[in-house]
CSV table of C-alpha atoms in Angstrom, one decimal:
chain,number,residue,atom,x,y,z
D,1,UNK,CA,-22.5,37.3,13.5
D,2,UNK,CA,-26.4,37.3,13.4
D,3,UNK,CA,-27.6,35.6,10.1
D,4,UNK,CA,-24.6,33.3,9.6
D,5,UNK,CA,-24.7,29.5,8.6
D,6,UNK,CA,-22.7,27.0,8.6
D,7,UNK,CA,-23.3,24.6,5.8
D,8,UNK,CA,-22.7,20.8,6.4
D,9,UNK,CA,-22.3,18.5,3.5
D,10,UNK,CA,-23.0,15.3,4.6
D,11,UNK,CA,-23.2,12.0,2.8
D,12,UNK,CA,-26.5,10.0,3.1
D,13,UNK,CA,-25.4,6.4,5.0
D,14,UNK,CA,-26.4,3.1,4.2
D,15,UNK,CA,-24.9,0.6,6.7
D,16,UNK,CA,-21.7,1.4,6.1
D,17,UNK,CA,-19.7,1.6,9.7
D,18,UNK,CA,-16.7,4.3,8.4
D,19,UNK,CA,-19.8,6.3,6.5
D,20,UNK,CA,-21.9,6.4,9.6
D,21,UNK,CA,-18.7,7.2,11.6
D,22,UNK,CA,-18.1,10.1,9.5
D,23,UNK,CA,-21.7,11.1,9.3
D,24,UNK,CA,-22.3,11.4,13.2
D,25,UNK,CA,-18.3,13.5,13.8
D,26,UNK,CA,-19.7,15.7,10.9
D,27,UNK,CA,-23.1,16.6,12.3
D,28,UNK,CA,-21.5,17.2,16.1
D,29,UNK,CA,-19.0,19.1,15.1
D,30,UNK,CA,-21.4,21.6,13.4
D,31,UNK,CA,-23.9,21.5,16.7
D,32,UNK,CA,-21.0,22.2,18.8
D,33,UNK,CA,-19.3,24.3,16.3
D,34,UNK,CA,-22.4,26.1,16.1
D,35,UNK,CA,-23.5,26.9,19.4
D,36,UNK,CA,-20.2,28.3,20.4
D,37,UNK,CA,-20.7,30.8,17.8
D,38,UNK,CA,-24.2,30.8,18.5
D,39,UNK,CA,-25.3,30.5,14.7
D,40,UNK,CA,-27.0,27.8,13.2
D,41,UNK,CA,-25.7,25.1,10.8
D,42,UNK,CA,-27.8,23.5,7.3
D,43,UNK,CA,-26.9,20.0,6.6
D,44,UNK,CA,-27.1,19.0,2.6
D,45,UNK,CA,-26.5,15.9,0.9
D,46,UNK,CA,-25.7,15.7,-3.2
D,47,UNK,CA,-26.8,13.2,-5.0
D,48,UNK,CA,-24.7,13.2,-8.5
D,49,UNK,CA,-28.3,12.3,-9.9
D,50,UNK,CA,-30.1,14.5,-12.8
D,51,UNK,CA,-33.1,16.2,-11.3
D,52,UNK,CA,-35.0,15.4,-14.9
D,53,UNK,CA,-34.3,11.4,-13.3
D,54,UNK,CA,-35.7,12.1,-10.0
D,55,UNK,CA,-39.8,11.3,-9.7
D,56,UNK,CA,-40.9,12.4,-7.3
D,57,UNK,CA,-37.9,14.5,-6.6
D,58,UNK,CA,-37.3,14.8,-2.6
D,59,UNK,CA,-36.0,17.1,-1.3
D,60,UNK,CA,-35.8,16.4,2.9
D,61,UNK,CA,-34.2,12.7,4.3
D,62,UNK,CA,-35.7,10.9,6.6
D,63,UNK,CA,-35.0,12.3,9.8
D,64,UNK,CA,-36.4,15.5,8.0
D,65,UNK,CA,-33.4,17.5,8.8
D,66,UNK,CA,-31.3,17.1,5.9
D,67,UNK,CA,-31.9,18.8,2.6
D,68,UNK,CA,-31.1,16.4,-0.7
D,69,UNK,CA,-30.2,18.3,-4.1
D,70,UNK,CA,-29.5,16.7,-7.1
D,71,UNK,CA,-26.0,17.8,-9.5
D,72,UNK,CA,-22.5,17.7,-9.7
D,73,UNK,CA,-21.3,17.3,-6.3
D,74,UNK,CA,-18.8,20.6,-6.3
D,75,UNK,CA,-20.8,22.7,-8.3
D,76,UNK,CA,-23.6,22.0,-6.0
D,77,UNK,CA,-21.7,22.8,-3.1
D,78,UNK,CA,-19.6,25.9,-5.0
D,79,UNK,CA,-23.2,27.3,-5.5
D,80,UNK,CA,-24.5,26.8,-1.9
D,81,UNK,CA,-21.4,27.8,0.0
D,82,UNK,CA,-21.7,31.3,-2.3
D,83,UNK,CA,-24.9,32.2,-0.9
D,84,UNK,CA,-24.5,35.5,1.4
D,85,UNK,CA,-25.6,33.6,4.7
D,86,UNK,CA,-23.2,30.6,4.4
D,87,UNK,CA,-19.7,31.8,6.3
D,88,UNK,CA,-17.9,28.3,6.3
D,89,UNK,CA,-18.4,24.9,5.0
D,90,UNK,CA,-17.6,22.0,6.6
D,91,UNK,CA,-16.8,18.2,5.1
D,92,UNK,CA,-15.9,15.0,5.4
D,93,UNK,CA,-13.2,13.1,3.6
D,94,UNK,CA,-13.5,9.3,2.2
D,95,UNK,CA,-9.4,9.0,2.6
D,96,UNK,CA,-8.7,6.0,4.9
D,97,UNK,CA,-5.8,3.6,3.9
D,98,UNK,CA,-3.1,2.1,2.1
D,99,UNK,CA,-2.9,4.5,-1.1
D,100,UNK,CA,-5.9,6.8,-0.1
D,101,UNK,CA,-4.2,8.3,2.9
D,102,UNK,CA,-2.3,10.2,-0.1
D,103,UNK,CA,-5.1,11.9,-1.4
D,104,UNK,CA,-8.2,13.8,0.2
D,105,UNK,CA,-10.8,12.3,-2.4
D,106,UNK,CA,-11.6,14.0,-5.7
D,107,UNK,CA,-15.2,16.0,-4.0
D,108,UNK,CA,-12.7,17.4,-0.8
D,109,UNK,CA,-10.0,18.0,-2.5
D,110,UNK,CA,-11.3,20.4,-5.8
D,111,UNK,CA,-14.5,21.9,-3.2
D,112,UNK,CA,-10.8,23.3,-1.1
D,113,UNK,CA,-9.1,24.4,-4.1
D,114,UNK,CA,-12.6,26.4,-5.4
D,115,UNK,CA,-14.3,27.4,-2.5
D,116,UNK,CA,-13.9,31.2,-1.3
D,117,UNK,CA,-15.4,30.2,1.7
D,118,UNK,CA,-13.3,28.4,4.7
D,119,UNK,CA,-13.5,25.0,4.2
D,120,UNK,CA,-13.3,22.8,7.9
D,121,UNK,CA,-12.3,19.0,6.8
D,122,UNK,CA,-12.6,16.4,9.4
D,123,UNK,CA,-10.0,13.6,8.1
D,124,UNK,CA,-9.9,9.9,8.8
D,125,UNK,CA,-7.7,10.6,12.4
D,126,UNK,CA,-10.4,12.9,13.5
D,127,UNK,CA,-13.3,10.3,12.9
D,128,UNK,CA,-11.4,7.6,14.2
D,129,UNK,CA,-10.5,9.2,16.8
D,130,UNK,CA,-14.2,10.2,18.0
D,131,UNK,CA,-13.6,14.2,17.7
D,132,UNK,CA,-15.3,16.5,19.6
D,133,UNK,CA,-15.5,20.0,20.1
D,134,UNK,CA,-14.8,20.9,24.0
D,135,UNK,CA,-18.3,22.0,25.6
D,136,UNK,CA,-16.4,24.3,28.2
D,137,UNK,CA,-13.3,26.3,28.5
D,138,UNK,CA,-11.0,27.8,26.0
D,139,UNK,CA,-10.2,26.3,22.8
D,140,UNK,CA,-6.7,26.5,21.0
D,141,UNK,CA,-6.4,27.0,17.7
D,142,UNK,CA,-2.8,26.3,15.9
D,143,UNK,CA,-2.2,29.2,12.9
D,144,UNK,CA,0.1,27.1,10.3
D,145,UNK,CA,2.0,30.0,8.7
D,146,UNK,CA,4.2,29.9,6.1
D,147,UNK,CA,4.8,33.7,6.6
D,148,UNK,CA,3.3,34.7,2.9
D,149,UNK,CA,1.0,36.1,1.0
D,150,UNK,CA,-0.7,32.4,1.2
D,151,UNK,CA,-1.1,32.7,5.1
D,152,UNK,CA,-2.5,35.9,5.4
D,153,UNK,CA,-6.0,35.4,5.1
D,154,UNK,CA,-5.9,32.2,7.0
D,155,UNK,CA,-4.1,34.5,9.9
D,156,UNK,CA,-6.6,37.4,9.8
D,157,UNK,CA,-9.4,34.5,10.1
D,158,UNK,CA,-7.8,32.6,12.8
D,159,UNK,CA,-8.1,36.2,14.7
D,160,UNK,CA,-11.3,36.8,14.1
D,161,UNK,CA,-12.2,33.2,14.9
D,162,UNK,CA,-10.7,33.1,18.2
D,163,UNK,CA,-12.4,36.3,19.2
D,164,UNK,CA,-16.0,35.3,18.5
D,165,UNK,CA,-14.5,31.6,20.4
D,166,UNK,CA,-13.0,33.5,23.0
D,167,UNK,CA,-9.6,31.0,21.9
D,168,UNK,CA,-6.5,30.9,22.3
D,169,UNK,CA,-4.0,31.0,19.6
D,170,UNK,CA,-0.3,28.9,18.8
D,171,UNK,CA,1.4,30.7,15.8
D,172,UNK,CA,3.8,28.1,14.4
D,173,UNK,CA,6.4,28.3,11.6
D,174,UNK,CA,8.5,26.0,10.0
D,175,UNK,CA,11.7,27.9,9.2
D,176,UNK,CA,13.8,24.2,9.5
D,177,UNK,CA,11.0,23.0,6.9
D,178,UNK,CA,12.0,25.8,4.1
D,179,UNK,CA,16.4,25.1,4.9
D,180,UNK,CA,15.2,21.3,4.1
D,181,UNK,CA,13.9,22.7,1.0
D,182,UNK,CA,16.6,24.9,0.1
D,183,UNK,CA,19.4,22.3,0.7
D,184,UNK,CA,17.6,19.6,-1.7
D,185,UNK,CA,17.7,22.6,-4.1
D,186,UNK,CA,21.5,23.3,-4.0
D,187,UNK,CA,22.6,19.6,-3.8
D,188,UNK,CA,20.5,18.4,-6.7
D,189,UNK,CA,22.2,21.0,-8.5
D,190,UNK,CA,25.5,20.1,-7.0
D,191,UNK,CA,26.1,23.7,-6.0
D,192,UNK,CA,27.7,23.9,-3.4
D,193,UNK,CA,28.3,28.3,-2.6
D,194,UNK,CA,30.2,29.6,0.7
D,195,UNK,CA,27.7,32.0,1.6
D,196,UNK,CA,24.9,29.4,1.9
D,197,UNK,CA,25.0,29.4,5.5
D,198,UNK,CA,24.5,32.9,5.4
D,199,UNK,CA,21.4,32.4,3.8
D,200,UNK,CA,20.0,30.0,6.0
D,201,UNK,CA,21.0,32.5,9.0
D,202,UNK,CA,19.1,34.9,7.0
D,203,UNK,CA,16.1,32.3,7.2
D,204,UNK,CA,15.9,32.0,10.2
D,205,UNK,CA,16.3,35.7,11.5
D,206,UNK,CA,13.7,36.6,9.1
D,207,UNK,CA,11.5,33.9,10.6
D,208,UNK,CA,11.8,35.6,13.9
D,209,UNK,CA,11.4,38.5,13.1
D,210,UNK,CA,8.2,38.1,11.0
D,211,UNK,CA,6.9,36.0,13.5
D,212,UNK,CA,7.0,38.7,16.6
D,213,UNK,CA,5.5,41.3,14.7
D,214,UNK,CA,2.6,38.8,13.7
D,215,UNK,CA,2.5,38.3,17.7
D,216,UNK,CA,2.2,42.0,18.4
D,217,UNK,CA,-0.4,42.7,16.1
D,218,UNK,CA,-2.7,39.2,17.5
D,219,UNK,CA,-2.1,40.8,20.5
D,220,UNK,CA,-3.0,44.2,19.9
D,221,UNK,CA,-6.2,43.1,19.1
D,222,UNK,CA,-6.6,41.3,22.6
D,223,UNK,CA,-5.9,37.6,21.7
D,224,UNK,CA,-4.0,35.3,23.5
D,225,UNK,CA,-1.2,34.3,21.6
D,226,UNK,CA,2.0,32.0,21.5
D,227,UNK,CA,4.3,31.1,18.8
D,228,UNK,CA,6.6,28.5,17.7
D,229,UNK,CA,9.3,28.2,15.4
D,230,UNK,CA,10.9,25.4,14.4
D,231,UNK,CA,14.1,24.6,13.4
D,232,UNK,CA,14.2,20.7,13.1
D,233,UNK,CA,14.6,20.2,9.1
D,234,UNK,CA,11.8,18.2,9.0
D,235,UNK,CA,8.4,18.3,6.7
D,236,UNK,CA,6.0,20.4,8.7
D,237,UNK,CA,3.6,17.6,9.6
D,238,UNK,CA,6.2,15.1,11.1
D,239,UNK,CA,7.0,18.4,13.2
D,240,UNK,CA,3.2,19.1,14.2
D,241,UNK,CA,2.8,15.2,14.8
D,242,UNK,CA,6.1,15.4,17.4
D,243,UNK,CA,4.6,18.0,19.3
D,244,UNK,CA,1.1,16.5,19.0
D,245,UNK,CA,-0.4,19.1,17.1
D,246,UNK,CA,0.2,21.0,20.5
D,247,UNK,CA,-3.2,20.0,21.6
D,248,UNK,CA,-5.2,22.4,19.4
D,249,UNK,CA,-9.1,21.5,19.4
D,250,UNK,CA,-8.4,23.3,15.5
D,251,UNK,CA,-6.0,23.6,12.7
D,252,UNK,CA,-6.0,26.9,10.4
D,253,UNK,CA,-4.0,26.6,7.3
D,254,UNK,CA,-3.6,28.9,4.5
D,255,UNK,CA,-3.5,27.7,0.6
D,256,UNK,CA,-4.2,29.0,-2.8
D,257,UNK,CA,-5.5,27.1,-6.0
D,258,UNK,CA,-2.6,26.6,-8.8
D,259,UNK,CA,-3.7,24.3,-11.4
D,260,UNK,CA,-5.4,20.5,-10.7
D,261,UNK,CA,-3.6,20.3,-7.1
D,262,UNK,CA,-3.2,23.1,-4.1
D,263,UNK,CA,0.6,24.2,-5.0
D,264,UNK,CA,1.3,27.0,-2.7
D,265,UNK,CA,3.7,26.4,0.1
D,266,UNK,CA,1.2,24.9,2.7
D,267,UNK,CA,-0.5,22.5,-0.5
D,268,UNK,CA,0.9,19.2,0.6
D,269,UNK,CA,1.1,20.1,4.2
D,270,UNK,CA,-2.5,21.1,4.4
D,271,UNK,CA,-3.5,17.9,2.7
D,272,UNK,CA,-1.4,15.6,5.1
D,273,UNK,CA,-2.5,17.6,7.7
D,274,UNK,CA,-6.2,17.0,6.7
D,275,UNK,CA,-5.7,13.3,6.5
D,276,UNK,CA,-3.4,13.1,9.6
D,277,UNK,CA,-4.6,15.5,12.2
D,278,UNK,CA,-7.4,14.2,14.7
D,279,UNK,CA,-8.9,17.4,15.0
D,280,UNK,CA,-10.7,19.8,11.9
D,281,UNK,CA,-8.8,21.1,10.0
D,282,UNK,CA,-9.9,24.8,8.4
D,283,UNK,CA,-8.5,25.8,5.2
D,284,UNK,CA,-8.7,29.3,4.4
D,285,UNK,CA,-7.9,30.4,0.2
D,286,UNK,CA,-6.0,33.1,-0.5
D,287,UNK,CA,-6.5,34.9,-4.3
D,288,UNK,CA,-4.3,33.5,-6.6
């Protein structure tokens, strides 16, 4: 996709070991990102500065190769990513302990739950643990559907994505997940019906169905594809972490924007996955 950019947003580092860690897993993921799609990547730092403050105002760092702009963080980064060249963004998160492994950090989390453009985050796992992008051979990418209307655009990008990556996909579905759901439903309303197995039997068979047509149609467009389904009525992440993320060099999810935080099916699990997985994760926003 001649023209295409991938915007960085970067943090300018002072000393700071977990900044400088961040800084350097940020800027080789987009190089590595970047020359397997063989597009280029532009690195930007906001500074939550006035411009009116700034004499003389600068506008490169000091390795020359990051731009600085000056304004609200998101709005800055809203307005850059909506440019017609930019095709995905990708961030950092400050998350690291105690109470912050809870929450993405108030610049990730509302740039996700505005931006129309993918967002890749690379979470506190990933820069611990070192991540890099493979240099050779196929990548994997893991699709985290919930089977709606919220993971449909992250699907159809995950397909596209994997063509121009020449990657292999892992579908995987969490039908166990939405019983766990459903039974915390019925017993907190101490309801307790005689069809309700039915239902879940109903769950599941539409899981399996939904999920090999979604296999035919990867397929029919030439991708290599699997698919998982899981019935263990666990949360989706203590699932992905048992089966270690089944390797994937990425993570697709799919979420939608309802109110202060993400509220779609996928919202908490794409923010534990952020702050848990050790690879990027790429959140695609459906309308809504």
């Amino acid at each position: 996709m001649a023209g295409k950019t991938l915007l960085l947003c970067d943090e300018l580092t002072d000393g700071d070991k977990h900044d400088k860690s961040r800084s350097k897993v940020l800027r080789r993921f987009a190089d590595d990102l970047g020359e397997r799609l063989k597009t280029s990547s532009r690195t930007i730092t906001v500074l939550d500065i006035p411009k009116k403050l700034i004499i003389p105002q600068k506008t490169k760092s000091k390795d020359d190769s990051t731009e600085i702009l000056y304004g609200h963080p998101v709005e800055v980064i809203l307005r850059e990513s909506n440019k017609p060249n930019t095709e995905m963004v990708i961030m950092g998160t400050r998350a690291r302990s105690g109470f912050k492994r809870t929450i993405l950090g108030s610049v990730a989390e509302e740039t996700i739950r505005n931006l129309k453009a993918p967002v890749a985050v690379l979470g506190a796992q990933a820069v611990g643990a070192d991540f890099r992008l493979r240099s050779s051979g196929p990548l994997k990418i893991l699709v985290v559907s919930g089977l709606d209307e919220t993971s449909g655009p992250a699907e159809r990008f995950a397909a596209k994505f994997a063509k121009r990556l020449g990657a292999e996909i892992v579908l995987f579905h969490s039908v166990g997940d939405q019983i766990r759901h459903m039974k915390d439903m019925i017993y907190s309303q101490r309801v307790v019906s005689a069809g309700v197995d039915k239902i879940f039997d109903e769950m599941k068979d539409f899981a399996e169905e939904s999920v090999a047509r979604k296999l035919k149609a990867f397929k029919a467009q030439g991708l290599k594809v699997s698919a998982y389904i899981s019935y263990d009525e666990l949360e989706v992440i203590k699932t992905l972490k048992k089966r270690k993320w089944f390797n994937a060099d990425l993570v697709v999810m799919g979420s939608h924007s309802r109110g202060r935080f993400l509220k779609a099916f996928l919202g908490s699990s794409v923010r534990k996955a952020i702050l848990s997985a050790e690879c990027p994760v790429i959140v695609v926003r459906s309308q809504g």
